[in-house]
mmCIF file with all atom_site columns, C-alpha atoms in Angstrom:
data_model
loop_
_atom_site.group_PDB
_atom_site.id
_atom_site.type_symbol
_atom_site.label_atom_id
_atom_site.label_alt_id
_atom_site.label_comp_id
_atom_site.label_asym_id
_atom_site.label_entity_id
_atom_site.label_seq_id
_atom_site.pdbx_PDB_ins_code
_atom_site.Cartn_x
_atom_site.Cartn_y
_atom_site.Cartn_z
_atom_site.occupancy
_atom_site.B_iso_or_equiv
_atom_site.pdbx_formal_charge
_atom_site.auth_seq_id
_atom_site.auth_comp_id
_atom_site.auth_asym_id
_atom_site.auth_atom_id
_atom_site.pdbx_PDB_model_num
ATOM 1   C CA . MET A 1 1   ? -116.050 -64.261 24.472 1.00 0.00 ? 21  MET A CA 1
ATOM 2   C CA . SER A 1 2   ? -114.014 -61.106 24.884 1.00 0.00 ? 22  SER A CA 1
ATOM 3   C CA . THR A 1 3   ? -111.346 -60.295 27.396 1.00 0.00 ? 23  THR A CA 1
ATOM 4   C CA . ALA A 1 4   ? -112.281 -57.893 30.171 1.00 0.00 ? 24  ALA A CA 1
ATOM 5   C CA . PHE A 1 5   ? -110.214 -55.211 28.437 1.00 0.00 ? 25  PHE A CA 1
ATOM 6   C CA . ARG A 1 6   ? -112.305 -55.423 25.271 1.00 0.00 ? 26  ARG A CA 1
ATOM 7   C CA . SER A 1 7   ? -115.571 -55.663 27.239 1.00 0.00 ? 27  SER A CA 1
ATOM 8   C CA . ILE A 1 8   ? -114.802 -52.510 29.212 1.00 0.00 ? 28  ILE A CA 1
ATOM 9   C CA . THR A 1 9   ? -113.749 -50.684 26.043 1.00 0.00 ? 29  THR A CA 1
ATOM 10  C CA . ASP A 1 10  ? -117.049 -51.649 24.414 1.00 0.00 ? 30  ASP A CA 1
ATOM 11  C CA . ALA A 1 11  ? -119.005 -50.512 27.494 1.00 0.00 ? 31  ALA A CA 1
ATOM 12  C CA . LEU A 1 12  ? -117.251 -47.122 27.454 1.00 0.00 ? 32  LEU A CA 1
ATOM 13  C CA . VAL A 1 13  ? -118.059 -46.689 23.750 1.00 0.00 ? 33  VAL A CA 1
ATOM 14  C CA . ALA A 1 14  ? -121.687 -47.652 24.464 1.00 0.00 ? 34  ALA A CA 1
ATOM 15  C CA . ALA A 1 15  ? -121.866 -45.063 27.266 1.00 0.00 ? 35  ALA A CA 1
ATOM 16  C CA . CYS A 1 16  ? -120.643 -42.379 24.851 1.00 0.00 ? 36  CYS A CA 1
ATOM 17  C CA . MET A 1 17  ? -123.247 -43.498 22.303 1.00 0.00 ? 37  MET A CA 1
ATOM 18  C CA . GLN A 1 18  ? -126.209 -43.211 24.689 1.00 0.00 ? 38  GLN A CA 1
ATOM 19  C CA . THR A 1 19  ? -128.739 -40.611 23.615 1.00 0.00 ? 39  THR A CA 1
ATOM 20  C CA . PRO A 1 20  ? -127.713 -37.987 22.846 1.00 0.00 ? 40  PRO A CA 1
ATOM 21  C CA . ALA A 1 21  ? -124.702 -39.657 21.254 1.00 0.00 ? 41  ALA A CA 1
ATOM 22  C CA . LEU A 1 22  ? -121.472 -37.712 21.610 1.00 0.00 ? 42  LEU A CA 1
ATOM 23  C CA . ALA A 1 23  ? -119.886 -36.314 18.423 1.00 0.00 ? 43  ALA A CA 1
ATOM 24  C CA . ASP A 1 24  ? -123.063 -37.151 16.487 1.00 0.00 ? 44  ASP A CA 1
ATOM 25  C CA . GLY A 1 25  ? -122.307 -40.860 16.948 1.00 0.00 ? 45  GLY A CA 1
ATOM 26  C CA . ARG A 1 26  ? -118.701 -40.723 15.738 1.00 0.00 ? 46  ARG A CA 1
ATOM 27  C CA . VAL A 1 27  ? -117.427 -42.731 18.714 1.00 0.00 ? 47  VAL A CA 1
ATOM 28  C CA . TRP A 1 28  ? -114.957 -45.524 18.090 1.00 0.00 ? 48  TRP A CA 1
ATOM 29  C CA . ALA A 1 29  ? -112.731 -47.972 19.930 1.00 0.00 ? 49  ALA A CA 1
ATOM 30  C CA . ASN A 1 30  ? -108.995 -47.820 19.194 1.00 0.00 ? 50  ASN A CA 1
ATOM 31  C CA . ARG A 1 31  ? -109.491 -46.250 15.763 1.00 0.00 ? 51  ARG A CA 1
ATOM 32  C CA . LEU A 1 32  ? -106.259 -45.221 14.041 1.00 0.00 ? 52  LEU A CA 1
ATOM 33  C CA . ARG A 1 33  ? -107.670 -42.415 11.838 1.00 0.00 ? 53  ARG A CA 1
ATOM 34  C CA . PRO A 1 34  ? -110.396 -40.921 13.993 1.00 0.00 ? 54  PRO A CA 1
ATOM 35  C CA . LEU A 1 35  ? -111.294 -37.852 11.970 1.00 0.00 ? 55  LEU A CA 1
ATOM 36  C CA . SER A 1 36  ? -111.757 -37.607 8.221  1.00 0.00 ? 56  SER A CA 1
ATOM 37  C CA . ALA A 1 37  ? -111.373 -34.302 6.399  1.00 0.00 ? 57  ALA A CA 1
ATOM 38  C CA . SER A 1 38  ? -115.144 -33.882 6.188  1.00 0.00 ? 58  SER A CA 1
ATOM 39  C CA . GLN A 1 39  ? -115.869 -34.488 9.886  1.00 0.00 ? 59  GLN A CA 1
ATOM 40  C CA . ALA A 1 40  ? -116.019 -31.807 12.572 1.00 0.00 ? 60  ALA A CA 1
ATOM 41  C CA . ASN A 1 41  ? -115.428 -33.994 15.634 1.00 0.00 ? 61  ASN A CA 1
ATOM 42  C CA . ALA A 1 42  ? -115.052 -37.520 16.978 1.00 0.00 ? 62  ALA A CA 1
ATOM 43  C CA . VAL A 1 43  ? -114.387 -39.497 20.154 1.00 0.00 ? 63  VAL A CA 1
ATOM 44  C CA . VAL A 1 44  ? -111.996 -42.444 20.388 1.00 0.00 ? 64  VAL A CA 1
ATOM 45  C CA . VAL A 1 45  ? -111.825 -44.739 23.431 1.00 0.00 ? 65  VAL A CA 1
ATOM 46  C CA . ARG A 1 46  ? -108.362 -46.240 23.468 1.00 0.00 ? 66  ARG A CA 1
ATOM 47  C CA . LEU A 1 47  ? -106.696 -48.811 25.706 1.00 0.00 ? 67  LEU A CA 1
ATOM 48  C CA . ALA A 1 48  ? -103.613 -47.085 27.091 1.00 0.00 ? 68  ALA A CA 1
ATOM 49  C CA . GLN A 1 49  ? -102.053 -49.353 29.719 1.00 0.00 ? 69  GLN A CA 1
ATOM 50  C CA . THR A 1 50  ? -102.939 -52.335 31.872 1.00 0.00 ? 70  THR A CA 1
ATOM 51  C CA . GLN A 1 51  ? -101.138 -53.643 34.912 1.00 0.00 ? 71  GLN A CA 1
ATOM 52  C CA . SER A 1 52  ? -102.104 -56.432 37.275 1.00 0.00 ? 72  SER A CA 1
ATOM 53  C CA . SER A 1 53  ? -101.712 -55.669 40.929 1.00 0.00 ? 73  SER A CA 1
ATOM 54  C CA . GLU A 1 54  ? -102.676 -58.798 42.801 1.00 0.00 ? 74  GLU A CA 1
ATOM 55  C CA . ASN A 1 55  ? -103.282 -62.518 42.280 1.00 0.00 ? 75  ASN A CA 1
ATOM 56  C CA . VAL A 1 56  ? -105.743 -63.904 44.827 1.00 0.00 ? 76  VAL A CA 1
ATOM 57  C CA . LEU A 1 57  ? -107.379 -67.318 44.590 1.00 0.00 ? 77  LEU A CA 1
ATOM 58  C CA . GLY A 1 58  ? -106.974 -67.570 40.822 1.00 0.00 ? 78  GLY A CA 1
ATOM 59  C CA . MET A 1 59  ? -108.139 -64.004 40.143 1.00 0.00 ? 79  MET A CA 1
ATOM 60  C CA . LEU A 1 60  ? -106.092 -61.024 38.960 1.00 0.00 ? 80  LEU A CA 1
ATOM 61  C CA . ASP A 1 61  ? -106.864 -57.467 39.968 1.00 0.00 ? 81  ASP A CA 1
ATOM 62  C CA . TRP A 1 62  ? -106.101 -54.996 37.183 1.00 0.00 ? 82  TRP A CA 1
ATOM 63  C CA . GLN A 1 63  ? -105.619 -51.270 36.836 1.00 0.00 ? 83  GLN A CA 1
ATOM 64  C CA . THR A 1 64  ? -106.432 -50.414 33.232 1.00 0.00 ? 84  THR A CA 1
ATOM 65  C CA . GLN A 1 65  ? -105.972 -46.915 31.903 1.00 0.00 ? 85  GLN A CA 1
ATOM 66  C CA . PHE A 1 66  ? -108.174 -45.764 29.048 1.00 0.00 ? 86  PHE A CA 1
ATOM 67  C CA . ALA A 1 67  ? -107.510 -42.673 26.959 1.00 0.00 ? 87  ALA A CA 1
ATOM 68  C CA . VAL A 1 68  ? -110.695 -40.974 25.804 1.00 0.00 ? 88  VAL A CA 1
ATOM 69  C CA . GLU A 1 69  ? -109.673 -38.736 22.934 1.00 0.00 ? 89  GLU A CA 1
ATOM 70  C CA . CYS A 1 70  ? -111.886 -35.800 21.968 1.00 0.00 ? 90  CYS A CA 1
ATOM 71  C CA . TYR A 1 71  ? -111.154 -34.516 18.452 1.00 0.00 ? 91  TYR A CA 1
ATOM 72  C CA . GLY A 1 72  ? -112.365 -31.237 17.002 1.00 0.00 ? 92  GLY A CA 1
ATOM 73  C CA . ARG A 1 73  ? -111.660 -29.666 13.621 1.00 0.00 ? 93  ARG A CA 1
ATOM 74  C CA . GLY A 1 74  ? -111.165 -25.920 13.800 1.00 0.00 ? 94  GLY A CA 1
ATOM 75  C CA . THR A 1 75  ? -111.048 -22.948 11.503 1.00 0.00 ? 95  THR A CA 1
ATOM 76  C CA . VAL A 1 76  ? -107.836 -21.414 10.195 1.00 0.00 ? 96  VAL A CA 1
ATOM 77  C CA . GLY A 1 77  ? -106.943 -18.374 12.272 1.00 0.00 ? 97  GLY A CA 1
ATOM 78  C CA . ILE A 1 78  ? -109.068 -19.381 15.287 1.00 0.00 ? 98  ILE A CA 1
ATOM 79  C CA . ASP A 1 79  ? -107.698 -20.989 18.469 1.00 0.00 ? 99  ASP A CA 1
ATOM 80  C CA . PRO A 1 80  ? -107.934 -24.777 17.787 1.00 0.00 ? 100 PRO A CA 1
ATOM 81  C CA . THR A 1 81  ? -109.113 -25.485 21.336 1.00 0.00 ? 101 THR A CA 1
ATOM 82  C CA . ASP A 1 82  ? -112.399 -23.758 20.450 1.00 0.00 ? 102 ASP A CA 1
ATOM 83  C CA . ALA A 1 83  ? -113.136 -26.685 18.125 1.00 0.00 ? 103 ALA A CA 1
ATOM 84  C CA . VAL A 1 84  ? -112.958 -29.287 20.881 1.00 0.00 ? 104 VAL A CA 1
ATOM 85  C CA . ASP A 1 85  ? -114.166 -27.349 23.925 1.00 0.00 ? 105 ASP A CA 1
ATOM 86  C CA . ASP A 1 86  ? -117.870 -28.320 23.832 1.00 0.00 ? 106 ASP A CA 1
ATOM 87  C CA . LEU A 1 87  ? -117.075 -31.955 23.061 1.00 0.00 ? 107 LEU A CA 1
ATOM 88  C CA . LEU A 1 88  ? -114.566 -32.140 25.925 1.00 0.00 ? 108 LEU A CA 1
ATOM 89  C CA . ARG A 1 89  ? -117.166 -30.773 28.340 1.00 0.00 ? 109 ARG A CA 1
ATOM 90  C CA . SER A 1 90  ? -119.735 -33.330 27.140 1.00 0.00 ? 110 SER A CA 1
ATOM 91  C CA . VAL A 1 91  ? -117.288 -36.248 27.331 1.00 0.00 ? 111 VAL A CA 1
ATOM 92  C CA . TRP A 1 92  ? -116.176 -35.267 30.842 1.00 0.00 ? 112 TRP A CA 1
ATOM 93  C CA . SER A 1 93  ? -119.780 -35.050 31.988 1.00 0.00 ? 113 SER A CA 1
ATOM 94  C CA . ARG A 1 94  ? -120.645 -38.405 30.439 1.00 0.00 ? 114 ARG A CA 1
ATOM 95  C CA . LEU A 1 95  ? -117.627 -40.162 31.980 1.00 0.00 ? 115 LEU A CA 1
ATOM 96  C CA . THR A 1 96  ? -118.319 -38.791 35.458 1.00 0.00 ? 116 THR A CA 1
ATOM 97  C CA . GLY A 1 97  ? -121.838 -40.235 35.230 1.00 0.00 ? 117 GLY A CA 1
ATOM 98  C CA . ILE A 1 98  ? -120.728 -43.824 34.589 1.00 0.00 ? 118 ILE A CA 1
ATOM 99  C CA . ASN A 1 99  ? -121.118 -46.295 37.432 1.00 0.00 ? 119 ASN A CA 1
ATOM 100 C CA . ALA A 1 100 ? -118.266 -48.823 37.727 1.00 0.00 ? 120 ALA A CA 1
ATOM 101 C CA . ALA A 1 101 ? -120.764 -51.699 37.753 1.00 0.00 ? 121 ALA A CA 1
ATOM 102 C CA . GLU A 1 102 ? -121.954 -50.634 34.262 1.00 0.00 ? 122 GLU A CA 1
ATOM 103 C CA . LEU A 1 103 ? -118.446 -51.490 33.051 1.00 0.00 ? 123 LEU A CA 1
ATOM 104 C CA . GLY A 1 104 ? -118.178 -54.731 35.002 1.00 0.00 ? 124 GLY A CA 1
ATOM 105 C CA . ALA A 1 105 ? -115.530 -53.038 37.135 1.00 0.00 ? 125 ALA A CA 1
ATOM 106 C CA . MET A 1 106 ? -114.821 -52.500 40.822 1.00 0.00 ? 126 MET A CA 1
ATOM 107 C CA . SER A 1 107 ? -114.046 -48.801 40.526 1.00 0.00 ? 127 SER A CA 1
ATOM 108 C CA . LEU A 1 108 ? -113.238 -46.047 38.082 1.00 0.00 ? 128 LEU A CA 1
ATOM 109 C CA . ALA A 1 109 ? -111.704 -42.610 38.406 1.00 0.00 ? 129 ALA A CA 1
ATOM 110 C CA . LEU A 1 110 ? -110.968 -39.790 36.013 1.00 0.00 ? 130 LEU A CA 1
ATOM 111 C CA . ASN A 1 111 ? -107.446 -38.444 36.127 1.00 0.00 ? 131 ASN A CA 1
ATOM 112 C CA . SER A 1 112 ? -107.259 -34.784 37.019 1.00 0.00 ? 132 SER A CA 1
ATOM 113 C CA . ALA A 1 113 ? -105.067 -34.040 33.995 1.00 0.00 ? 133 ALA A CA 1
ATOM 114 C CA . ILE A 1 114 ? -106.074 -33.446 30.389 1.00 0.00 ? 134 ILE A CA 1
ATOM 115 C CA . GLU A 1 115 ? -103.503 -33.862 27.622 1.00 0.00 ? 135 GLU A CA 1
ATOM 116 C CA . TRP A 1 116 ? -103.696 -31.542 24.606 1.00 0.00 ? 136 TRP A CA 1
ATOM 117 C CA . GLN A 1 117 ? -102.486 -32.292 21.101 1.00 0.00 ? 137 GLN A CA 1
ATOM 118 C CA . PHE A 1 118 ? -102.673 -30.188 17.964 1.00 0.00 ? 138 PHE A CA 1
ATOM 119 C CA . ASP A 1 119 ? -102.281 -31.070 14.305 1.00 0.00 ? 139 ASP A CA 1
ATOM 120 C CA . GLU A 1 120 ? -102.009 -28.779 11.341 1.00 0.00 ? 140 GLU A CA 1
ATOM 121 C CA . ALA A 1 121 ? -103.954 -30.088 8.381  1.00 0.00 ? 141 ALA A CA 1
ATOM 122 C CA . GLU A 1 122 ? -106.072 -28.237 5.822  1.00 0.00 ? 142 GLU A CA 1
ATOM 123 C CA . THR A 1 123 ? -107.872 -27.019 8.906  1.00 0.00 ? 143 THR A CA 1
ATOM 124 C CA . PRO A 1 124 ? -106.393 -27.284 12.408 1.00 0.00 ? 144 PRO A CA 1
ATOM 125 C CA . VAL A 1 125 ? -107.347 -30.247 14.579 1.00 0.00 ? 145 VAL A CA 1
ATOM 126 C CA . ALA A 1 126 ? -107.275 -30.224 18.367 1.00 0.00 ? 146 ALA A CA 1
ATOM 127 C CA . CYS A 1 127 ? -107.407 -33.294 20.579 1.00 0.00 ? 147 CYS A CA 1
ATOM 128 C CA . ALA A 1 128 ? -108.124 -33.225 24.310 1.00 0.00 ? 148 ALA A CA 1
ATOM 129 C CA . ILE A 1 129 ? -107.318 -36.543 25.974 1.00 0.00 ? 149 ILE A CA 1
ATOM 130 C CA . VAL A 1 130 ? -108.984 -37.550 29.229 1.00 0.00 ? 150 VAL A CA 1
ATOM 131 C CA . TYR A 1 131 ? -107.594 -40.556 31.097 1.00 0.00 ? 151 TYR A CA 1
ATOM 132 C CA . LEU A 1 132 ? -109.809 -42.949 33.007 1.00 0.00 ? 152 LEU A CA 1
ATOM 133 C CA . GLN A 1 133 ? -108.475 -45.514 35.494 1.00 0.00 ? 153 GLN A CA 1
ATOM 134 C CA . VAL A 1 134 ? -110.588 -48.662 35.779 1.00 0.00 ? 154 VAL A CA 1
ATOM 135 C CA . ARG A 1 135 ? -109.996 -51.278 38.478 1.00 0.00 ? 155 ARG A CA 1
ATOM 136 C CA . HIS A 1 136 ? -111.359 -54.702 37.557 1.00 0.00 ? 156 HIS A CA 1
ATOM 137 C CA . ARG A 1 137 ? -110.824 -58.420 38.114 1.00 0.00 ? 157 ARG A CA 1
ATOM 138 C CA . THR A 1 138 ? -110.391 -61.410 35.810 1.00 0.00 ? 158 THR A CA 1
ATOM 139 C CA . PRO A 1 139 ? -109.630 -65.089 36.192 1.00 0.00 ? 159 PRO A CA 1
ATOM 140 C CA . VAL A 1 140 ? -105.895 -65.693 35.778 1.00 0.00 ? 160 VAL A CA 1
ATOM 141 C CA . ALA A 1 141 ? -106.372 -68.443 33.222 1.00 0.00 ? 161 ALA A CA 1
ATOM 142 C CA . THR A 1 142 ? -108.764 -66.662 30.837 1.00 0.00 ? 162 THR A CA 1
ATOM 143 C CA . LEU A 1 143 ? -108.739 -62.850 31.284 1.00 0.00 ? 163 LEU A CA 1
ATOM 144 C CA . LEU A 1 144 ? -112.496 -62.939 30.667 1.00 0.00 ? 164 LEU A CA 1
ATOM 145 C CA . ALA A 1 145 ? -114.746 -60.257 32.072 1.00 0.00 ? 165 ALA A CA 1
#
């Protein structure tokens, strides 16, 4: 059995893979090298931070932050954000459509900030990172979902 953290990560990946799959199905959990030189885009769902907030009757309430990274490979001489713009819009739309119960959670909320990162490779790569806060509960002794 998986911890709640892994179960929620898997559920977020599954939501991104629903038809039509985002990034042509290149959606991974916690992948270290998300985009190969031959790929145009990818999505990575990454655990960012978890903090317990309350211990009640043997249960812990958690606030877990997930980073949903949208990668796009651009063209030399063109604004790199163009490469990730459509994927970012699709990811945002998909995340806003998720019901907390689908994740086994009490609530979820998208942060109103998007972080941007750029990398110069053979072709430029842009990454737009959306943060999702998930509130969920686990037993203190097991951390199971």
